[in-house]
Amino acid sequence: MRRFLRPGHDPVRERLKRDLFQFNKTVEHGFPHQPSALGYSPFLRLMAIGTRSGAIKLYGAPGVEFMGLHEENNTVMQIHFIPDQCQLVTLLDDNSLHLWSLKQHSGASELREEHRFTLKGPPGSPPSATQITAVLPHSSREVLYLGTESGNIFVVELPLFRVLEDRTITSEAVLQRVPEDYCNRRSCELVEALREHPKNPDQILIGYSRGLIVLWDLQNNRVTHHFLGSQQLENLYWQRDGSKFISCHYDGSYTQWPVSSDNRQPEPLENLVPYGPFPCKAISKIYWQTTRNGLPYIIFQGGMPRASYGDRHSISVVHGSQQTAFDFTSRVIDFFIIFSSEPTAEFDDPSAMVVLAEEELVVIDLKTAGWPAVHPPYLASLHCSAITCSHHVSNIPLKLWERIISAGSKQNIHYSNMPWPIDGGTNIAPDPPQRDLLLTGHEDGTVRFWDASGVCLHLLYKLSTVRVFLTDADPNDNMNTLGEDEWPPLRKVGTFDPYSDDPRLGIQKIYLCKYSGYLAVAGTAGQVLVMELNDEDAEHVVDHAEADLLQDQEGYRWKGHEKLKTRDGPVRFEAGFQPFVLVQCQPPAVVTSLALHSEWKLVAFGTSHGFGLFDHQQKRLVFVKCTLHPSDQLALEGPLSRVKSLKKSLRQSFRRIRRSRVSSRKRRGAGGNASEVQEANAKFDQDALQEMELAPVQRKIEARSAEDSFTGFVRTLYFADTFLRDSSRHCPSLWAGTNGGTVYAFCLRVPPAERRMDEPVRAEQAKEIQLMHRAPVVGILVLDGRSTPLPEPLEVAHDLSKSPDMQGSHQLLVVSEEQFKVFTLPKVSSKLKLKLTALEGCRVRKVMVANFGSCKTDDYSENDLAVLTNLGDIQIISLPFLKLQIRYPCIRKEDVSGIASCVFTKYGQGFYLISPSEFERFSLSTKWLVEPRCIVDMPEITSNNHVHKKSGMENAARKS
């Protein structure tokens, strides 16, 4: 009956668990998925981005971030900040308006939704009568002007969104002052733009889509000026002094209009098609910025010739004789210019252009010659090439950190040195306690090093493996080179480039040793590169070695892609991580596991065919082991092959179902007599059942057949210095776990340092463990005599960990998809077992040892297993007794890519992709928590019309 008993309630342990474990989703890193709207407040110096999923994100100085989510999950169409307030209004595609405020709570500012509103017309009116197309927050901060598809402009009082019907500007009232011949053209159908006069808040400029523009007097409710445009209107922009405004049009032209003090009919001062005379794309937005030297900046989106450049996403900047059309790699959502917002300033003097494209944020420095891009401290385009793998390294030594930053700074010489121009708010979060790196591998063969210490995920350095191989693209190609007479003067900007020259370059596994500076990366075509950090550019030959994992076995023929061709002779590398040896697996299948031991100078690698060990000091292959089962024909077809046998897959699935039914019938028919299989299982589990108390309900683990495909797939590799042959002598060892539930253990003989280059490393297979349920092995771990996981290589040498206990007996923990099992070493006898108790059939997807410290005292911490299942749950399991401590729902079980991308950190945090361009960061620890904490102060400004004072909330925020 012991297996049906639950452990008793331990109040001391429960209290300790509350001090150790707490689940929080803390911050989203990267670029918002599917952005749809952009807003900017010159007053707060904050930028807002809305998305198609209804999210709204505010950004200021690095570390100042806020996020809100509309309950409706509709697309955010427009964002407008209320002038001189900590408020903004969003318009969704369901025609609803939402008022958001930055309010203080617990000493920090928070973004909260205050009110929501949907504009409704009179009964029986069509939806277009109230479909909002333009929003103007008035400088009085009391009302919003809402232009609609019907041509009417409604006035809504803030903050409660009360419609002021008596102040509605109807299209009929506008047409009373427009010539009759123009009225016949249905000129007031749709309000395209609303702009307040920069010097007179009692006047607003109204632009209708068919080209009519009127200046409306709010005091007298009448048109003072009308401007008759001949082309479809796209947008309007006032010049700073209010004497002129610019209209831009669908035919690729823009027009400058004067605004005189009398009532004379104004004629356009200038009508220009910048990229004519051939038909051009629409100019959808324009800025006219004045400067001290007299030459204005004219900045506009679109306008390119349709025939030759209709597929380009461009914004042109014209300043005197200088003209550049910035060519973006994805569709431009919106942009704004940062210029002098002081009311007393005579000129605009623009300093930066901020462009929100569909896949990245680009900031252009308009003060520096050549208009270079500014390196963003956040909103990084993580998916500039698709992410294929991730690797997190905690607590980076300062020396390695500085060397990586130095290598990255040499790559950023083309970026501007100007300070980040969006600098609103104050970051009050504590400084990160340590330096953390997140490494991402990409489809184009690059590895990016991100500063993951704090709220901002900042790119430090980019490593490319392409130079080692011969590809169609020349790495020296410069996409930005232009001929002197080229027109239009296009210049490529941005880093988003989703197209890979060769999918075989993709990075699949990364392993960085933070103590030695060695880095191993492995790719899609069986390539394994070992690198070391060099502070200078260097040119050298990369040594090559081949690892034949099939070992010339007959009857096997690889049907997948070929290996990558390598460059002959010396290769020039930039400062940073430089490869010195390449190990090529044969067949060139995807590398599925990788391990590096920098103290022993060994690297282990595995594919779907087997695994091998390479000595990167002597540059010599130590051994290879083929794990391929005779039935593993699918393993020979490769991920990029088109010859996968659908019939074979279906046949195997039906066989699996038939075996399951037959075995269940046998169990039902056996009655009280145990079958041979049940006897074997009972004998195998006898010791564990006596020591372990289990929950009442556990699903039966279905034994898998050795004929299942991909049983030889190597899932995990692990180095350990432990007792493998006998209990008196420990030795270096390599452990490998496969998809078929097999664990291989090899004894290694590594010569001492003085003879390391003279004698070869030798390996001999010592153990082979076959799990009876044959579930894939996803993790292997050795615990020392104190039941503590063995330290990382060189960790003890750097005094960052205690020496492992080599006196007591060691234990081996094997984690399969189905269960956790502890064996004694060196006998490898079963000691303890924990089955997963999810009736839905949950399986382990990711597992890692994490250190959890108490939030109440610095004297206590413990090592536990952080486990992610295929249901998206995270479980924390104690070591060495394998007791479930707590379970948290984290990722939706339907989000297969999110579960596959999850990576745990050494101190109880984690990252997973919530979209191709965003990491969600979460914490399982009460002690280690990285989240935004910031305050937005209300600046005090004096304008020509109003004196704005700080609110009580903001005074309290400043005091705190």
Short mmCIF file of C-alpha atoms in Angstrom, two decimals, residues 502-846:
data_model
loop_
_atom_site.label_atom_id
_atom_site.label_comp_id
_atom_site.label_asym_id
_atom_site.label_seq_id
_atom_site.Cartn_x
_atom_site.Cartn_y
_atom_site.Cartn_z
CA ASP A 502 22.19 28.37 -47.83
CA PRO A 503 19.94 26.68 -45.22
CA ARG A 504 22.81 24.33 -44.36
CA LEU A 505 24.58 27.24 -42.65
CA GLY A 506 21.94 27.30 -39.90
CA ILE A 507 23.25 27.10 -36.32
CA GLN A 508 21.67 24.28 -34.31
CA LYS A 509 23.74 24.04 -31.12
CA ILE A 510 25.93 26.47 -29.15
CA TYR A 511 28.19 25.88 -26.16
CA LEU A 512 30.29 28.65 -24.58
CA CYS A 513 32.83 28.13 -21.79
CA LYS A 514 32.90 31.44 -19.91
CA TYR A 515 36.16 30.62 -18.11
CA SER A 516 38.40 29.67 -21.05
CA GLY A 517 36.72 31.67 -23.83
CA TYR A 518 36.26 28.56 -25.99
CA LEU A 519 33.10 28.44 -28.10
CA ALA A 520 31.66 25.48 -30.01
CA VAL A 521 28.89 25.90 -32.57
CA ALA A 522 27.30 23.19 -34.68
CA GLY A 523 25.09 23.46 -37.73
CA THR A 524 22.51 21.92 -40.02
CA ALA A 525 24.97 20.17 -42.34
CA GLY A 526 26.96 18.33 -39.66
CA GLN A 527 29.56 21.07 -39.21
CA VAL A 528 31.11 21.57 -35.75
CA LEU A 529 33.33 24.62 -35.30
CA VAL A 530 35.54 25.17 -32.26
CA MET A 531 36.61 28.79 -31.71
CA GLU A 532 38.67 30.87 -29.36
CA LEU A 533 38.54 34.57 -28.59
CA ASN A 534 41.09 36.80 -30.28
CA ASP A 535 41.21 40.55 -29.65
CA GLU A 536 42.72 41.32 -33.07
CA ASP A 537 41.91 40.55 -36.68
CA ALA A 538 43.76 37.46 -37.86
CA GLU A 539 44.29 35.36 -40.94
CA HIS A 540 44.87 31.64 -40.54
CA VAL A 541 44.02 28.21 -41.89
CA VAL A 542 41.10 26.39 -40.27
CA ASP A 543 42.05 22.75 -39.66
CA HIS A 544 39.59 20.16 -40.96
CA ALA A 545 38.69 16.72 -39.65
CA GLU A 546 36.00 14.26 -40.68
CA ALA A 547 33.97 12.03 -38.37
CA ASP A 548 32.39 9.06 -40.17
CA LEU A 549 29.55 8.17 -37.83
CA LEU A 550 28.39 5.25 -39.95
CA GLN A 551 31.86 3.66 -39.63
CA ASP A 552 31.62 2.26 -43.18
CA GLN A 553 28.65 0.07 -42.29
CA GLU A 554 27.11 -1.57 -45.33
CA GLY A 555 23.53 -1.09 -46.42
CA TYR A 556 23.26 2.57 -45.46
CA ARG A 557 23.03 5.38 -47.99
CA TRP A 558 22.60 9.04 -47.06
CA LYS A 559 19.82 10.66 -49.10
CA GLY A 560 19.96 14.18 -47.62
CA HIS A 561 21.90 17.34 -48.40
CA GLU A 562 25.62 17.47 -49.11
CA LYS A 563 28.15 18.92 -46.71
CA LEU A 564 29.22 22.54 -47.07
CA LYS A 565 32.32 23.18 -49.14
CA THR A 566 35.15 24.79 -47.21
CA ARG A 567 37.57 27.49 -48.30
CA ASP A 568 41.11 26.46 -49.12
CA GLY A 569 44.04 28.30 -47.62
CA PRO A 570 44.09 31.03 -44.96
CA VAL A 571 40.85 32.82 -44.07
CA ARG A 572 40.72 36.33 -42.62
CA PHE A 573 38.61 36.75 -39.49
CA GLU A 574 37.53 39.84 -37.58
CA ALA A 575 38.42 40.36 -33.93
CA GLY A 576 36.27 38.18 -31.72
CA PHE A 577 35.63 34.45 -31.79
CA GLN A 578 37.69 32.87 -34.54
CA PRO A 579 37.36 29.22 -35.63
CA PHE A 580 40.54 27.16 -35.52
CA VAL A 581 39.17 23.69 -36.26
CA LEU A 582 36.20 22.28 -38.19
CA VAL A 583 34.86 18.78 -37.54
CA GLN A 584 32.61 17.56 -40.34
CA CYS A 585 30.18 14.77 -39.49
CA GLN A 586 29.50 12.18 -42.16
CA PRO A 587 26.70 11.83 -43.15
CA PRO A 588 26.24 15.62 -42.91
CA ALA A 589 23.07 15.46 -40.82
CA VAL A 590 21.86 18.07 -38.35
CA VAL A 591 23.95 18.16 -35.17
CA THR A 592 21.47 17.33 -32.41
CA SER A 593 23.67 17.58 -29.30
CA LEU A 594 26.92 19.27 -28.33
CA ALA A 595 29.16 19.38 -25.26
CA LEU A 596 32.47 21.13 -24.63
CA HIS A 597 34.97 20.45 -21.84
CA SER A 598 37.53 23.24 -21.95
CA GLU A 599 39.69 21.79 -19.18
CA TRP A 600 40.18 18.51 -21.01
CA LYS A 601 40.16 20.31 -24.42
CA LEU A 602 37.47 17.96 -25.74
CA VAL A 603 34.30 18.52 -27.74
CA ALA A 604 31.56 15.91 -28.16
CA PHE A 605 28.89 16.03 -30.85
CA GLY A 606 25.93 13.88 -31.83
CA THR A 607 23.59 13.49 -34.80
CA SER A 608 20.78 11.13 -35.73
CA HIS A 609 23.45 8.54 -36.67
CA GLY A 610 25.73 8.53 -33.64
CA PHE A 611 28.17 10.62 -31.66
CA GLY A 612 31.85 11.34 -31.57
CA LEU A 613 34.60 12.86 -29.44
CA PHE A 614 37.22 15.26 -30.77
CA ASP A 615 40.43 16.46 -29.10
CA HIS A 616 40.66 20.11 -30.19
CA GLN A 617 44.10 20.57 -28.62
CA GLN A 618 45.75 17.80 -30.67
CA LYS A 619 43.13 18.31 -33.43
CA ARG A 620 42.48 14.60 -33.52
CA LEU A 621 39.35 12.49 -33.56
CA VAL A 622 39.23 10.30 -30.44
CA PHE A 623 36.37 7.97 -31.37
CA VAL A 624 32.97 7.72 -33.03
CA LYS A 625 30.04 5.55 -32.02
CA CYS A 626 27.26 4.63 -34.45
CA THR A 627 23.85 4.49 -32.76
CA LEU A 628 21.85 3.78 -35.90
CA HIS A 629 19.30 0.95 -35.63
CA PRO A 630 18.76 -1.23 -38.73
CA SER A 631 15.22 0.19 -39.03
CA ASP A 632 16.33 3.82 -38.90
CA GLN A 633 15.99 4.52 -42.61
CA LEU A 634 14.32 7.88 -41.96
CA ALA A 635 17.47 9.03 -40.20
CA LEU A 636 19.29 8.77 -43.51
CA GLU A 637 16.99 11.11 -45.39
CA GLY A 638 17.88 14.37 -43.64
CA PRO A 639 15.73 17.38 -42.74
CA LEU A 640 16.10 19.02 -46.14
CA SER A 641 15.35 15.89 -48.15
CA ARG A 642 12.15 15.59 -50.17
CA VAL A 643 12.16 11.79 -50.22
CA LYS A 644 10.65 11.07 -46.82
CA SER A 645 8.40 8.07 -47.09
CA LEU A 646 4.86 9.01 -46.04
CA LYS A 647 3.78 5.40 -46.46
CA LYS A 648 6.48 4.24 -44.05
CA SER A 649 5.50 6.83 -41.45
CA LEU A 650 1.85 5.82 -41.66
CA ARG A 651 2.75 2.14 -41.53
CA GLN A 652 4.80 2.66 -38.38
CA SER A 653 2.00 4.66 -36.76
CA PHE A 654 -0.54 1.91 -37.42
CA ARG A 655 1.91 -0.71 -36.11
CA ARG A 656 2.31 1.31 -32.93
CA ILE A 657 -1.47 1.52 -32.47
CA ARG A 658 -1.85 -2.22 -33.13
CA ARG A 659 0.91 -3.08 -30.62
CA SER A 660 -0.81 -0.85 -28.04
CA ARG A 661 -4.15 -2.63 -28.53
CA VAL A 662 -2.62 -6.09 -28.43
CA SER A 663 -0.69 -5.32 -25.24
CA SER A 664 -3.79 -3.90 -23.54
CA ARG A 665 -5.79 -7.04 -24.47
CA LYS A 666 -3.02 -9.17 -23.00
CA ARG A 667 -3.15 -7.15 -19.77
CA ARG A 668 -6.93 -7.58 -19.53
CA GLY A 669 -6.78 -11.30 -20.31
CA ALA A 670 -4.00 -12.09 -17.89
CA GLY A 671 -6.26 -11.65 -14.83
CA GLY A 672 -4.36 -12.56 -11.67
CA ASN A 673 -1.43 -14.16 -13.52
CA ALA A 674 1.35 -11.67 -14.25
CA SER A 675 2.92 -11.79 -17.69
CA GLU A 676 6.65 -11.98 -18.28
CA VAL A 677 6.80 -8.28 -19.02
CA GLN A 678 5.01 -7.39 -15.81
CA GLU A 679 7.33 -9.65 -13.82
CA ALA A 680 10.37 -7.98 -15.35
CA ASN A 681 8.99 -4.52 -14.63
CA ALA A 682 8.15 -5.46 -11.04
CA LYS A 683 11.66 -6.82 -10.48
CA PHE A 684 13.20 -3.76 -12.12
CA ASP A 685 11.17 -1.32 -9.94
CA GLN A 686 11.26 -3.25 -6.68
CA ASP A 687 13.92 -1.16 -4.95
CA ALA A 688 12.47 2.16 -6.07
CA LEU A 689 8.95 1.32 -4.93
CA GLN A 690 10.17 0.58 -1.42
CA GLU A 691 11.86 3.96 -1.12
CA MET A 692 9.48 6.28 -2.92
CA GLU A 693 5.94 7.40 -2.12
CA LEU A 694 3.89 8.00 -5.23
CA ALA A 695 0.68 9.89 -5.98
CA PRO A 696 -2.48 7.76 -6.25
CA VAL A 697 -2.92 8.01 -10.03
CA GLN A 698 -0.15 7.42 -12.53
CA ARG A 699 -0.50 6.73 -16.20
CA LYS A 700 1.08 3.61 -17.57
CA ILE A 701 4.17 4.17 -19.66
CA GLU A 702 3.82 2.42 -22.99
CA ALA A 703 7.00 0.57 -23.87
CA ARG A 704 8.32 1.57 -27.28
CA SER A 705 9.70 -0.75 -29.87
CA ALA A 706 13.34 -0.72 -30.86
CA GLU A 707 12.09 -0.54 -34.45
CA ASP A 708 10.66 2.96 -34.00
CA SER A 709 12.36 5.47 -36.27
CA PHE A 710 15.14 7.78 -35.02
CA THR A 711 16.03 5.58 -32.05
CA GLY A 712 19.70 6.39 -32.71
CA PHE A 713 19.09 10.14 -32.57
CA VAL A 714 21.53 11.47 -29.92
CA ARG A 715 19.58 13.84 -27.66
CA THR A 716 22.10 14.71 -24.95
CA LEU A 717 25.85 14.58 -24.22
CA TYR A 718 27.45 15.09 -20.81
CA PHE A 719 31.03 15.15 -19.44
CA ALA A 720 31.65 14.03 -15.86
CA ASP A 721 34.58 13.10 -13.63
CA THR A 722 33.04 10.23 -11.68
CA PHE A 723 33.27 6.59 -10.64
CA LEU A 724 32.54 4.47 -13.68
CA ARG A 725 34.61 1.28 -13.35
CA ASP A 726 34.93 0.83 -9.59
CA SER A 727 34.25 2.81 -6.43
CA SER A 728 37.93 3.45 -5.63
CA ARG A 729 39.01 5.39 -8.73
CA HIS A 730 37.23 8.17 -10.54
CA CYS A 731 38.03 9.12 -14.11
CA PRO A 732 36.84 11.46 -16.86
CA SER A 733 33.82 10.11 -18.70
CA LEU A 734 31.45 10.95 -21.54
CA TRP A 735 27.75 10.08 -21.38
CA ALA A 736 25.34 10.03 -24.33
CA GLY A 737 21.56 9.54 -24.34
CA THR A 738 19.55 8.60 -27.42
CA ASN A 739 16.00 8.84 -28.68
CA GLY A 740 15.58 5.12 -28.11
CA GLY A 741 16.18 5.29 -24.35
CA THR A 742 19.80 4.11 -24.46
CA VAL A 743 22.56 5.66 -22.34
CA TYR A 744 26.18 5.06 -23.34
CA ALA A 745 29.07 5.76 -20.95
CA PHE A 746 32.71 5.96 -22.06
CA CYS A 747 35.78 6.05 -19.82
CA LEU A 748 38.29 8.65 -20.97
CA ARG A 749 41.99 8.74 -20.33
CA VAL A 750 43.18 12.35 -20.59
CA PRO A 751 46.99 12.73 -20.29
CA PRO A 752 48.31 15.16 -17.65
CA ALA A 753 49.09 18.71 -18.74
CA GLU A 754 52.81 18.14 -19.17
CA ARG A 755 52.22 15.25 -21.61
CA ARG A 756 48.97 16.52 -23.09
CA MET A 757 50.38 17.14 -26.59
CA ASP A 758 52.49 13.97 -26.65
CA GLU A 759 49.98 11.28 -25.68
CA PRO A 760 46.57 10.74 -27.27
CA VAL A 761 43.30 10.86 -25.39
CA ARG A 762 41.87 7.34 -25.18
CA ALA A 763 38.27 6.25 -24.76
CA GLU A 764 36.66 2.92 -23.94
CA GLN A 765 33.00 2.07 -23.60
CA ALA A 766 32.27 1.15 -19.99
CA LYS A 767 28.47 1.04 -19.66
CA GLU A 768 25.36 0.79 -21.75
CA ILE A 769 21.98 1.32 -20.07
CA GLN A 770 18.73 0.54 -21.86
CA LEU A 771 15.63 2.10 -20.29
CA MET A 772 12.84 -0.44 -20.43
CA HIS A 773 10.22 2.06 -21.66
CA ARG A 774 12.66 3.23 -24.36
CA ALA A 775 11.62 6.87 -24.02
CA PRO A 776 14.02 9.49 -25.39
CA VAL A 777 16.73 10.55 -22.95
CA VAL A 778 16.64 14.33 -22.63
CA GLY A 779 19.06 14.87 -19.74
CA ILE A 780 21.94 13.19 -17.86
CA LEU A 781 23.39 14.41 -14.58
CA VAL A 782 25.89 13.06 -12.03
CA LEU A 783 25.52 13.96 -8.35
CA ASP A 784 28.54 13.84 -6.05
CA GLY A 785 28.78 12.37 -2.54
CA ARG A 786 26.85 15.33 -1.13
CA SER A 787 24.10 14.82 -3.75
CA THR A 788 25.22 18.05 -5.43
CA PRO A 789 25.51 18.30 -9.24
CA LEU A 790 29.11 18.22 -10.44
CA PRO A 791 30.52 21.71 -11.13
CA GLU A 792 31.18 23.03 -14.62
CA PRO A 793 34.66 22.64 -16.13
CA LEU A 794 37.15 25.14 -14.64
CA GLU A 795 34.51 26.40 -12.17
CA VAL A 796 36.44 25.05 -9.18
CA ALA A 797 39.75 26.34 -10.57
CA HIS A 798 38.26 29.87 -10.60
CA ASP A 799 37.09 29.51 -6.98
CA LEU A 800 33.46 29.85 -8.02
CA SER A 801 32.37 26.44 -6.75
CA LYS A 802 33.28 23.96 -4.07
CA SER A 803 35.29 20.92 -5.09
CA PRO A 804 33.00 17.95 -5.66
CA ASP A 805 32.82 15.28 -2.95
CA MET A 806 34.81 12.31 -4.26
CA GLN A 807 34.62 10.32 -1.00
CA GLY A 808 30.97 9.34 -0.95
CA SER A 809 29.19 7.36 -3.63
CA HIS A 810 28.05 9.18 -6.76
CA GLN A 811 24.61 8.95 -8.31
CA LEU A 812 23.49 9.09 -11.94
CA LEU A 813 20.25 10.87 -12.83
CA VAL A 814 18.77 9.95 -16.20
CA VAL A 815 15.86 12.11 -17.36
CA SER A 816 13.74 10.66 -20.14
CA GLU A 817 10.63 12.15 -21.67
CA GLU A 818 8.59 9.81 -19.47
CA GLN A 819 10.33 9.66 -16.10
CA PHE A 820 13.27 10.57 -13.86
CA LYS A 821 15.48 7.74 -12.62
CA VAL A 822 18.42 7.72 -10.20
CA PHE A 823 21.08 5.00 -10.41
CA THR A 824 23.98 4.33 -8.07
CA LEU A 825 27.50 4.50 -9.48
CA PRO A 826 29.54 2.61 -10.44
CA LYS A 827 27.15 -0.38 -10.31
CA VAL A 828 24.35 1.42 -12.16
CA SER A 829 21.61 -0.11 -10.04
CA SER A 830 18.22 1.54 -9.85
CA LYS A 831 17.74 3.56 -6.67
CA LEU A 832 14.85 6.00 -7.18
CA LYS A 833 12.26 6.78 -9.81
CA LEU A 834 9.64 9.46 -10.49
CA LYS A 835 7.06 9.01 -13.21
CA LEU A 836 5.23 11.97 -14.66
CA THR A 837 1.68 11.90 -13.33
CA ALA A 838 -0.20 13.74 -16.06
CA LEU A 839 -3.12 11.79 -17.46
CA GLU A 840 -2.93 13.93 -20.62
CA GLY A 841 0.38 12.24 -21.42
CA CYS A 842 2.82 14.99 -20.54
CA ARG A 843 6.43 14.53 -21.58
CA VAL A 844 9.63 16.31 -20.59
CA ARG A 845 10.80 18.76 -23.22
CA LYS A 846 13.50 20.76 -21.38
#
